Amino acid sequence: MKGSVDRGWAWIVLAACFLRAFMVIGIDKTFGMFFVEYIEAFESNASTVSVVISTQQIVYSVSSFLILTFGNRFFTFRPIIILGSVLMAAGYFLNAYAPNVQFLLLSQGVLFGIGHAASAGPSLVVLNSYFDKRRGLANSLANSGGSLGGLLLPLIIQALLETYGLQGAQIVVSGMLLNIVVFAALLRPLTNTVPQDRLNLEVKVEEDDESKNGNHIEINLNQEDMYFSADDVRSKLNKSEKENKENEKLLIELPPPNTHYRKRTFSENLHEYRVSTVPPETGSPKSADASKFANLSAIYGSLADVSSSVQSVFLAKNVEIPKREKEDDETETCFSKYILSVINFKILRNHHLKLLYLLGFLAIFSARLQLAYIPPYARDCGISGREISYLVTIIGTCDFFGRFGVALILDSKRVKLSSIISASLIIMGVTCMCNSFIHDFHTFIAYCVVYGLFGGLYNSVVALLLVDAVGPKNLSTALAFVLQVHGVSTSAMAPILGYIRDSTGSYTGSFYIMGVGNLLSALLLLFGLPIAKKMELRRQQRCLSETIKTDQSAIA
């Protein structure tokens, strides 16, 4: 895989991610059509069916966190994505035989939620590992596959519903999802391509203003540490300092062996070891006399038999042997260390990342739930099923051109990503506030055009926002946490919005709440992001300065 970054096999990976998004996101966007069919088939209401959406989002978020943190420790992402496609297909196949809405909680909520989590997050991580300079273009093009799926699949699914009914349509969709197995087979892991195995980072620090010669601290960085923060530097320095101290403990200068002395027997060494290592309850061992160890060669006799000299080494350093702790404490400590080694909790100190989590909570529920509620909202306004499929197709068409346009803008690097997302959130917030004027097919067309162009932009570039905050090295962990935020937001708001519709008999209040979420997230991105970046920069500088001062004092 040498030389595959931004070229070669990277474009095959992009094509595979595009086709995966075409199937998964395209079918997910048509769930609103099944939403209407479920209400009619099971004689249910919007709030009850919305619980299925909440369950799917909760399972999706929890599964994504486990897969992105623990899953890649044991498997590569390719078999995980293949397993996810099988689970999604199984979920829709069982949907076809669901006797009630409660059964959908298992098939659609649990099985499809786990499968979606196993395919969505890992494919983003693999894609971003194959692209560097063209990462923005690659992410936008890959997500545009979902837009194209939203353009074509509604017409196909509407035809399936009319021809085979709800059950037959879901069986066909199940077979379509199995095609992701082929796409996932192309996502082979990327190996390091840079010929230089290690990089050296040199930090120069001036001790005093009068000093002309600064201290230089050299930190060895692996190839994967292209992006690092002050927390990473602190960890490396502390680890290096700890290793040096451990090495100092082991440095015991011994004179050359003296062959005039006889070799000490094991019983002699054992007797002296037992006398000198008194338990703490009866007393502490006294420091060794200088005369006793003036001639260390007398103790060792010969270095040929290392095993007979181990006890004397402990005596020479006056090291106490700690008691064995309880097995439960040891197990708990090992488990805690394992969790910390798998999940990088240090990124949660990042102020930039904290703001993105708050932004995601406010923006994601509006972006996802609008698509689910537009078809039933149109049905309440007297629009036919065929016209609803046209509306969903219009959303997919405009979404495709919107994401493709964003890809070109990001690749030109002329406009900031935050400015694009802020503008799209403001437009969608104002549009949601005007939902009371939407009452016929023509006004729904206008609304769907606006939503298609701007409604899905945040969800398509969330990976780029995270890379800008923590770098590609920590993308997997940051994405795992942000998906938890997305899941909490969507699963909490879906029943609330459904309850508002059932209580008032209209979706107007639900769309008002989604509009408020869009406007608040836009204001947060416009005014809060610069402040969060400055706070994070100061924190990085402070951590780095404290780490270097600590290292200097340790050296002194």
Coordinates of C-alpha atoms in Angstrom, one line a residue:
M1 CA 0.0 0.0 0.0
K2 CA 3.0 2.3 -0.3
G3 CA 2.2 5.6 -1.8
S4 CA -1.6 5.2 -1.6
V5 CA -2.3 8.4 0.2
D6 CA -4.3 10.8 -2.0
R7 CA -3.8 8.6 -5.0
G8 CA -3.9 5.0 -6.2
W9 CA -6.0 2.7 -4.1
A10 CA -7.3 5.7 -2.2
W11 CA -9.7 6.4 -5.0
I12 CA -11.0 2.8 -4.9
V13 CA -11.6 3.3 -1.1
L14 CA -13.5 6.5 -1.9
A15 CA -15.6 4.7 -4.5
A16 CA -16.4 1.9 -1.9
C17 CA -17.4 4.5 0.7
F18 CA -19.5 6.3 -1.9
L19 CA -21.4 3.1 -2.7
R20 CA -21.8 2.2 0.9
A21 CA -23.3 5.6 1.6
F22 CA -25.5 5.2 -1.4
M23 CA -27.1 2.1 0.1
V24 CA -27.1 2.9 3.8
I25 CA -27.8 6.6 3.9
G26 CA -30.2 6.4 0.9
I27 CA -32.3 3.7 2.6
D28 CA -32.1 5.6 5.9
K29 CA -33.5 8.7 4.2
T30 CA -36.4 6.7 2.9
F31 CA -37.4 5.6 6.4
G32 CA -39.9 8.4 6.5
M33 CA -41.8 6.5 3.8
F34 CA -41.8 3.3 5.9
F35 CA -42.7 5.5 8.9
V36 CA -46.1 6.3 7.3
E37 CA -46.6 2.7 6.3
Y38 CA -45.9 1.5 9.9
I39 CA -48.5 3.9 11.3
E40 CA -51.1 2.6 8.9
A41 CA -50.2 -1.1 9.1
F42 CA -50.0 -1.3 12.9
E43 CA -52.7 1.4 13.5
S44 CA -50.2 3.3 15.7
N45 CA -49.3 6.9 16.2
A46 CA -46.3 9.1 15.6
S47 CA -45.0 9.1 19.2
T48 CA -45.0 5.3 19.4
V49 CA -43.2 4.8 16.1
S50 CA -40.8 7.6 17.1
V51 CA -39.6 5.3 19.9
V52 CA -38.2 3.0 17.2
I53 CA -36.1 5.9 16.0
S54 CA -34.9 6.7 19.5
T55 CA -34.0 3.0 20.1
Q56 CA -32.1 2.9 16.9
Q57 CA -30.1 6.0 17.8
I58 CA -29.3 4.8 21.3
V59 CA -28.1 1.5 20.0
Y60 CA -26.2 3.2 17.2
S61 CA -24.4 5.5 19.6
V62 CA -23.4 2.9 22.1
S63 CA -22.3 0.4 19.4
S64 CA -20.3 3.1 17.6
F65 CA -18.4 3.9 20.8
L66 CA -17.5 0.3 21.5
I67 CA -16.5 -0.4 17.9
L68 CA -14.4 2.7 17.4
T69 CA -12.6 2.2 20.8
F70 CA -12.4 -1.5 21.5
G71 CA -13.3 -3.1 18.2
N72 CA -10.3 -1.9 16.3
R73 CA -8.0 -3.3 19.0
F74 CA -8.8 -6.9 18.0
F75 CA -10.0 -6.6 14.3
T76 CA -9.4 -4.4 11.4
F77 CA -12.3 -2.3 10.2
R78 CA -13.0 -4.3 7.1
P79 CA -14.5 -7.4 8.8
I80 CA -16.4 -5.1 11.1
I81 CA -18.1 -3.3 8.2
I82 CA -18.9 -6.7 6.6
L83 CA -20.6 -7.9 9.8
G84 CA -22.5 -4.6 10.0
S85 CA -23.9 -5.1 6.5
V86 CA -25.2 -8.5 7.4
L87 CA -26.8 -7.2 10.6
M88 CA -28.5 -4.4 8.7
A89 CA -29.9 -6.8 6.1
A90 CA -31.1 -9.1 8.9
G91 CA -32.9 -6.2 10.5
Y92 CA -34.9 -5.2 7.4
F93 CA -35.6 -8.9 6.7
L94 CA -37.1 -9.3 10.2
N95 CA -39.0 -6.0 9.7
A96 CA -41.0 -7.7 7.0
Y97 CA -42.4 -10.2 9.5
A98 CA -42.9 -7.8 12.4
P99 CA -46.3 -8.4 14.1
N100 CA -46.3 -5.1 15.9
V101 CA -44.4 -1.9 16.6
Q102 CA -42.7 -3.5 19.6
F103 CA -41.0 -6.1 17.4
L104 CA -39.5 -3.2 15.4
L105 CA -37.6 -2.2 18.5
L106 CA -35.5 -5.4 18.1
S107 CA -35.3 -5.6 14.3
Q108 CA -35.0 -1.9 13.3
G109 CA -33.8 -0.5 16.6
V110 CA -31.2 -3.0 17.8
L111 CA -30.1 -5.1 14.7
F112 CA -30.1 -2.2 12.2
G113 CA -28.7 0.2 14.8
I114 CA -25.7 -2.1 15.5
G115 CA -25.2 -2.8 11.8
H116 CA -25.3 0.9 10.9
A117 CA -22.7 1.7 13.7
A118 CA -20.4 -1.1 12.4
S119 CA -20.4 0.4 8.9
A120 CA -20.6 4.2 9.3
G121 CA -17.9 5.1 11.8
P122 CA -15.2 2.6 10.6
S123 CA -15.7 3.6 6.9
L124 CA -15.1 7.3 7.8
V125 CA -11.9 6.4 9.7
V126 CA -10.6 4.3 6.8
L127 CA -11.4 7.0 4.3
N128 CA -9.7 9.7 6.3
S129 CA -6.6 7.5 6.7
Y130 CA -6.2 7.3 2.9
F131 CA -6.5 11.1 2.3
D132 CA -4.5 14.1 3.5
K133 CA -4.4 17.0 1.1
R134 CA -7.8 16.1 -0.4
R135 CA -9.5 15.0 2.7
G136 CA -12.3 17.6 2.4
L137 CA -13.0 16.6 -1.2
A138 CA -13.0 12.9 -0.3
N139 CA -15.4 13.3 2.6
S140 CA -17.8 15.4 0.7
L141 CA -17.8 13.0 -2.3
A142 CA -18.2 10.0 -0.1
N143 CA -21.2 11.5 1.6
S144 CA -22.7 12.6 -1.7
G145 CA -23.3 8.9 -2.3
G146 CA -26.0 9.2 0.4
S147 CA -27.5 12.1 -1.5
L148 CA -27.6 10.1 -4.7
G149 CA -29.2 7.3 -2.9
G150 CA -31.8 9.7 -1.5
L151 CA -32.4 10.8 -5.1
L152 CA -33.0 7.3 -6.6
L153 CA -34.0 5.0 -3.9
P154 CA -37.3 6.7 -2.9
L155 CA -38.7 6.1 -6.4
I156 CA -37.5 2.5 -6.3
I157 CA -39.0 1.9 -2.8
Q158 CA -42.3 3.6 -3.7
A159 CA -42.5 1.2 -6.7
L160 CA -41.7 -1.7 -4.5
L161 CA -44.4 -0.7 -2.0
E162 CA -47.0 -0.4 -4.7
T163 CA -46.0 -3.7 -6.4
Y164 CA -45.1 -6.0 -3.4
G165 CA -46.5 -4.2 -0.4
L166 CA -44.7 -3.4 2.8
Q167 CA -43.5 -6.9 3.5
G168 CA -42.1 -7.5 0.0
A169 CA -40.4 -4.1 -0.2
Q170 CA -38.5 -4.7 3.0
I171 CA -37.3 -8.1 1.9
V172 CA -35.9 -6.5 -1.3
V173 CA -34.3 -3.8 0.7
S174 CA -32.7 -6.5 2.8
G175 CA -31.1 -8.0 -0.2
M176 CA -29.9 -4.6 -1.4
L177 CA -28.1 -4.0 1.9
L178 CA -26.1 -7.2 1.4
N179 CA -24.2 -5.5 -1.5
I180 CA -22.3 -3.6 1.1
V181 CA -20.3 -6.8 1.8
V182 CA -18.7 -6.3 -1.6
F183 CA -18.0 -2.7 -1.0
A184 CA -16.5 -3.4 2.4
A185 CA -14.1 -6.0 1.0
L186 CA -12.3 -3.1 -0.9
L187 CA -11.5 -1.2 2.4
R188 CA -8.2 -2.9 3.2
P189 CA -6.2 -1.2 5.9
L190 CA -3.5 1.4 5.1
T191 CA 0.1 0.8 6.2
N192 CA 2.6 3.5 6.8
T193 CA 3.9 5.0 3.6
V194 CA 6.5 7.6 4.8
P195 CA 10.0 6.1 4.5
Q196 CA 11.2 7.8 7.6
D197 CA 10.5 5.5 10.5
R198 CA 10.8 8.1 13.3
L199 CA 10.6 11.8 13.6
N200 CA 12.5 14.0 16.0
L201 CA 10.8 17.0 17.6
E202 CA 13.2 19.5 19.1
V203 CA 11.8 22.1 21.5
K204 CA 14.1 25.1 22.3
V205 CA 13.5 26.8 25.6
E206 CA 15.3 29.9 26.9
E207 CA 16.1 29.7 30.7
D208 CA 16.6 33.4 31.2
D209 CA 16.6 36.5 29.1
E210 CA 20.3 36.8 29.7
S211 CA 21.0 33.3 28.6
K212 CA 22.0 32.9 25.0
N213 CA 22.2 29.1 25.0
G214 CA 18.9 27.4 25.3
N215 CA 18.1 24.0 26.5
H216 CA 17.1 21.4 23.9
I217 CA 14.7 18.6 24.7
E218 CA 14.5 15.9 22.1
I219 CA 11.3 13.8 21.8
N220 CA 11.1 10.8 19.6
L221 CA 7.8 10.6 17.7
N222 CA 6.5 7.7 15.8
Q223 CA 5.2 8.1 12.3
E224 CA 1.6 8.2 13.5
D225 CA 2.3 11.2 15.7
M226 CA 2.2 13.7 12.8
Y227 CA -0.6 15.5 14.7
F228 CA 0.0 15.9 18.5
S229 CA -1.0 18.2 21.2
A230 CA 0.6 19.5 24.4
D231 CA -1.0 16.6 26.2
D232 CA 0.8 14.2 23.9
V233 CA 4.1 15.9 24.4
R234 CA 3.5 15.9 28.2
S235 CA 2.8 12.1 28.1
K236 CA 6.0 11.4 26.1
L237 CA 8.2 13.5 28.3
N238 CA 6.7 11.9 31.5
K239 CA 7.2 8.5 30.0
S240 CA 10.8 9.3 29.0
E241 CA 11.5 10.7 32.5
K242 CA 10.0 7.6 34.1
E243 CA 12.0 5.3 31.9
N244 CA 15.2 7.2 32.8
K245 CA 14.5 6.9 36.5
E246 CA 13.9 3.1 36.1
N247 CA 17.2 2.8 34.3
E248 CA 19.0 4.7 37.0
K249 CA 17.7 2.3 39.6
L250 CA 19.2 -0.6 37.7
L251 CA 22.6 1.1 37.2
I252 CA 24.7 -0.5 39.9
E253 CA 28.4 -0.1 39.3
L254 CA 30.3 -3.2 40.0
P255 CA 34.1 -3.6 40.0
P256 CA 35.5 -6.3 37.7
P257 CA 35.3 -9.8 39.1
N258 CA 38.1 -10.9 41.4
T259 CA 39.0 -14.5 40.9
H260 CA 40.9 -14.7 44.3
Y261 CA 37.7 -14.9 46.2
R262 CA 35.8 -18.1 46.3
K263 CA 32.3 -18.3 45.0
R264 CA 29.6 -17.8 47.6
T265 CA 27.1 -20.6 48.0
F266 CA 23.4 -20.3 47.6
S267 CA 22.8 -21.0 51.3
E268 CA 25.1 -18.2 52.4
N269 CA 23.3 -15.7 50.2
L270 CA 19.9 -16.9 51.2
H271 CA 20.9 -16.6 54.9
E272 CA 22.1 -13.1 54.5
Y273 CA 19.0 -12.1 52.5
R274 CA 16.7 -13.4 55.2
V275 CA 18.5 -11.6 58.0
S276 CA 18.6 -8.2 56.2
T277 CA 15.0 -8.1 54.9
V278 CA 13.1 -7.8 58.2
P279 CA 9.3 -7.4 57.8
P280 CA 7.9 -3.9 58.6
E281 CA 6.0 -5.2 61.6
T282 CA 9.2 -6.2 63.4
G283 CA 11.5 -3.5 62.2
S284 CA 13.0 -2.0 59.1
P285 CA 16.3 -3.0 57.5
K286 CA 19.1 -0.8 58.4
S287 CA 21.3 0.8 55.7
A288 CA 24.2 -1.2 54.7
D289 CA 27.5 -0.3 56.2
A290 CA 30.0 1.2 53.9
S291 CA 32.7 -1.2 55.1
K292 CA 30.4 -4.2 54.5
F293 CA 30.1 -3.3 50.9
A294 CA 33.4 -1.6 50.4
N295 CA 34.5 -4.5 48.3
L296 CA 31.5 -5.7 46.3
S297 CA 33.6 -8.3 44.6
A298 CA 33.8 -10.1 47.9
I299 CA 30.1 -10.4 47.9
Y300 CA 29.7 -11.5 44.3
G301 CA 32.9 -13.6 44.2
S302 CA 32.3 -14.3 40.5
L303 CA 29.8 -12.8 38.1
A304 CA 29.5 -16.2 36.3
D305 CA 26.7 -17.3 38.6
V306 CA 24.1 -14.5 38.3
S307 CA 21.4 -16.3 40.3
S308 CA 23.6 -16.4 43.4
S309 CA 24.1 -12.7 43.3
V310 CA 20.5 -11.4 42.9
Q311 CA 19.9 -11.1 46.7
S312 CA 23.1 -9.1 47.2
V313 CA 22.0 -6.6 44.5
F314 CA 18.8 -6.0 46.5
L315 CA 20.9 -5.5 49.7
A316 CA 23.3 -3.1 48.0
K317 CA 20.5 -0.8 46.9
N318 CA 18.6 -1.3 50.2
V319 CA 15.4 -2.0 48.3
E320 CA 12.3 -3.2 50.2
I321 CA 10.2 -5.8 48.6
P322 CA 6.6 -4.6 48.7
K323 CA 3.9 -6.9 49.8
R324 CA 1.6 -8.6 47.3
E325 CA -1.6 -6.7 47.0
K326 CA -5.0 -8.3 46.9
E327 CA -5.9 -9.9 43.7
D328 CA -9.1 -7.9 43.4
D329 CA -7.2 -4.6 43.6
E330 CA -4.7 -5.9 41.0
T331 CA -7.5 -6.9 38.7
E332 CA -9.2 -3.6 39.0
T333 CA -6.0 -1.7 38.4
C334 CA -5.2 -3.8 35.3
F335 CA -8.7 -3.2 34.0
S336 CA -8.4 0.5 34.6
K337 CA -5.1 0.6 32.8
Y338 CA -6.5 -1.3 29.9
I339 CA -9.4 1.1 29.5
L340 CA -7.1 4.1 29.6
S341 CA -4.8 2.5 27.0
V342 CA -7.7 1.9 24.7
I343 CA -9.7 5.2 25.1
N344 CA -7.8 8.4 25.0
F345 CA -9.7 10.4 27.6
K346 CA -7.2 13.2 27.4
I347 CA -8.9 14.6 24.3
L348 CA -11.8 15.6 26.5
R349 CA -9.7 18.4 27.9
N350 CA -9.7 20.0 24.4
H351 CA -11.9 23.1 24.6
H352 CA -12.3 23.1 20.8
L353 CA -13.7 19.5 21.0
K354 CA -16.0 20.4 23.9
L355 CA -17.6 23.1 21.8
L356 CA -18.1 20.7 18.9
Y357 CA -19.9 18.3 21.2
L358 CA -22.3 21.0 22.3
L359 CA -22.7 22.0 18.6
G360 CA -23.5 18.4 17.7
F361 CA -26.2 18.1 20.3
L362 CA -28.0 21.2 19.1
A363 CA -27.6 20.6 15.3
I364 CA -28.0 16.8 14.8
F365 CA -31.5 16.2 16.0
S366 CA -32.9 18.8 13.6
A367 CA -30.9 17.5 10.6
R368 CA -32.0 13.9 11.1
L369 CA -35.5 14.2 12.4
Q370 CA -36.7 16.6 9.7
L371 CA -36.1 14.0 7.1
A372 CA -38.1 11.5 9.1
Y373 CA -41.0 13.9 9.8
I374 CA -41.4 15.5 6.3
P375 CA -43.3 12.5 4.8
P376 CA -45.9 12.2 7.6
Y377 CA -46.2 16.0 7.8
A378 CA -47.0 15.9 4.0
R379 CA -49.5 13.1 4.6
D380 CA -51.2 15.2 7.2
C381 CA -51.5 18.0 4.6
G382 CA -53.3 15.7 2.2
I383 CA -50.4 14.9 -0.2
S384 CA -50.5 11.4 -1.8
G385 CA -47.8 8.7 -1.4
R386 CA -46.6 9.2 -5.0
E387 CA -46.1 12.9 -4.4
I388 CA -44.3 12.2 -1.1
S389 CA -41.8 10.0 -3.0
Y390 CA -41.2 12.9 -5.4
L391 CA -40.5 15.2 -2.4
V392 CA -38.0 12.7 -1.0
T393 CA -36.4 12.5 -4.4
I394 CA -36.1 16.2 -4.6
I395 CA -34.4 16.3 -1.2
G396 CA -31.9 13.7 -2.4
T397 CA -31.2 15.5 -5.7
C398 CA -30.6 18.9 -4.0
D399 CA -28.6 17.2 -1.3
F400 CA -26.3 15.7 -3.9
F401 CA -25.6 19.0 -5.6
G402 CA -25.3 20.7 -2.2
R403 CA -22.6 18.3 -1.0
F404 CA -20.8 18.3 -4.3
G405 CA -20.7 22.1 -4.2
V406 CA -19.3 22.0 -0.7
A407 CA -16.6 19.5 -1.8
L408 CA -15.5 21.9 -4.5
I409 CA -15.5 24.9 -2.2
L410 CA -13.5 23.0 0.5
D411 CA -11.0 21.8 -2.1
S412 CA -10.4 25.4 -3.2
K413 CA -9.7 26.4 0.4
R414 CA -11.2 29.8 -0.2
V415 CA -14.0 29.7 2.4
K416 CA -13.7 28.5 6.0
L417 CA -15.6 25.3 6.8
S418 CA -17.1 26.9 9.9
S419 CA -18.6 29.7 7.8
I420 CA -20.3 27.3 5.4
I421 CA -21.8 25.3 8.3
S422 CA -23.0 28.4 10.1
A423 CA -24.7 29.8 7.0
S424 CA -26.4 26.5 6.3
L425 CA -27.7 26.2 9.9
I426 CA -29.1 29.8 9.8
I427 CA -30.9 29.1 6.6
M428 CA -32.4 25.9 7.9
G429 CA -33.4 27.5 11.2
V430 CA -35.3 30.3 9.4
T431 CA -36.9 27.8 7.0
C432 CA -38.2 25.6 9.9
M433 CA -39.7 28.7 11.5
C434 CA -41.7 29.3 8.4
N435 CA -43.3 25.8 8.3
S436 CA -46.7 27.2 9.1
F437 CA -46.8 28.5 5.5
I438 CA -46.2 25.0 4.1
H439 CA -49.6 23.5 3.3
D440 CA -49.6 22.3 -0.3
F441 CA -47.4 20.3 -2.8
H442 CA -45.7 23.4 -4.3
T443 CA -44.7 24.9 -1.0
F444 CA -43.4 21.5 0.1
I445 CA -41.3 21.4 -3.0
A446 CA -39.7 24.8 -2.1
Y447 CA -39.1 23.5 1.5
C448 CA -37.5 20.3 0.3
V449 CA -35.2 22.2 -2.1
V450 CA -33.9 24.3 0.8
Y451 CA -33.6 21.3 3.1
G452 CA -31.8 19.2 0.4
L453 CA -29.2 21.9 -0.3
F454 CA -28.4 22.9 3.4
G455 CA -30.0 20.4 5.8
G456 CA -27.3 17.6 5.6
L457 CA -24.1 19.7 5.4
Y458 CA -23.3 19.5 9.0
N459 CA -23.6 15.7 9.1
S460 CA -21.4 15.3 6.0
V461 CA -18.5 17.3 7.4
V462 CA -18.5 16.3 11.0
A463 CA -15.4 14.3 10.5
L464 CA -13.5 17.3 9.1
L465 CA -14.5 19.4 12.1
L466 CA -13.1 16.7 14.4
V467 CA -9.9 16.4 12.5
D468 CA -9.4 20.1 12.8
A469 CA -9.8 19.9 16.6
V470 CA -7.8 16.7 17.5
G471 CA -6.0 15.6 14.3
P472 CA -6.4 12.4 12.3
K473 CA -4.6 10.3 14.9
N474 CA -7.4 10.8 17.5
L475 CA -10.3 10.9 15.0
S476 CA -11.5 7.4 16.0
T477 CA -11.8 8.3 19.7
A478 CA -13.3 11.7 19.0
L479 CA -15.8 10.3 16.6
A480 CA -16.8 7.7 19.1
F481 CA -17.6 10.4 21.7
V482 CA -19.4 12.7 19.2
L483 CA -21.6 9.8 18.1
Q484 CA -22.7 9.4 21.7
V485 CA -23.7 13.0 21.8
H486 CA -25.6 12.6 18.5
G487 CA -27.4 9.5 19.8
V488 CA -28.4 11.2 23.1
S489 CA -29.7 14.3 21.2
T490 CA -31.7 12.3 18.6
S491 CA -33.1 9.7 21.0
A492 CA -34.1 12.3 23.5
M493 CA -35.8 14.7 21.1
A494 CA -37.6 12.1 18.8
P495 CA -40.2 11.1 21.4
I496 CA -40.7 14.7 22.5
L497 CA -41.3 15.9 19.0
G498 CA -43.6 13.0 18.4
Y499 CA -45.6 13.7 21.6
I500 CA -46.0 17.4 20.5
R501 CA -47.5 16.3 17.2
D502 CA -49.9 13.9 18.9
S503 CA -50.9 16.5 21.5
T504 CA -51.4 19.4 19.1
G505 CA -52.5 17.4 16.0
S506 CA -49.8 19.2 13.9
Y507 CA -46.1 19.1 13.3
T508 CA -45.8 22.9 13.5
G509 CA -44.6 23.0 17.1
S510 CA -42.1 20.2 16.4
F511 CA -40.6 22.1 13.4
Y512 CA -40.3 25.2 15.6
I513 CA -38.2 23.4 18.1
M514 CA -35.9 22.0 15.3
G515 CA -35.5 25.5 14.0
V516 CA -34.5 26.8 17.4
G517 CA -31.8 24.1 17.6
N518 CA -30.4 25.1 14.2
L519 CA -30.2 28.8 15.1
L520 CA -28.6 28.2 18.5
S521 CA -26.0 25.9 16.9
A522 CA -25.2 28.5 14.2
L523 CA -24.6 31.2 16.9
L524 CA -22.5 28.8 18.9
L525 CA -20.3 28.1 15.8
L526 CA -20.0 31.8 14.8
F527 CA -19.1 33.3 18.2
G528 CA -18.1 30.4 20.3
L529 CA -15.6 28.6 18.0
P530 CA -13.0 31.5 17.9
I531 CA -13.2 31.7 21.7
A532 CA -12.8 27.9 22.2
K533 CA -9.8 27.9 19.8
K534 CA -8.0 30.6 21.8
M535 CA -8.7 28.9 25.1
E536 CA -7.4 25.6 23.7
L537 CA -4.3 27.3 22.3
R538 CA -3.5 28.9 25.7
R539 CA -4.1 25.5 27.4
Q540 CA -1.7 23.8 25.0
Q541 CA 1.0 26.5 25.6
R542 CA 0.5 26.3 29.4
C543 CA 0.8 22.5 29.4
L544 CA 3.8 22.5 27.2
S545 CA 5.5 25.2 29.3
E546 CA 4.8 23.4 32.6
T547 CA 6.1 20.1 31.1
I548 CA 9.3 21.6 29.9
K549 CA 9.9 23.3 33.3
T550 CA 9.3 20.1 35.1
D551 CA 11.7 18.3 32.9
Q552 CA 14.4 21.0 33.4
S553 CA 14.1 20.8 37.1
A554 CA 14.4 17.0 37.0
I555 CA 17.5 17.3 34.9
A556 CA 19.0 19.8 37.3

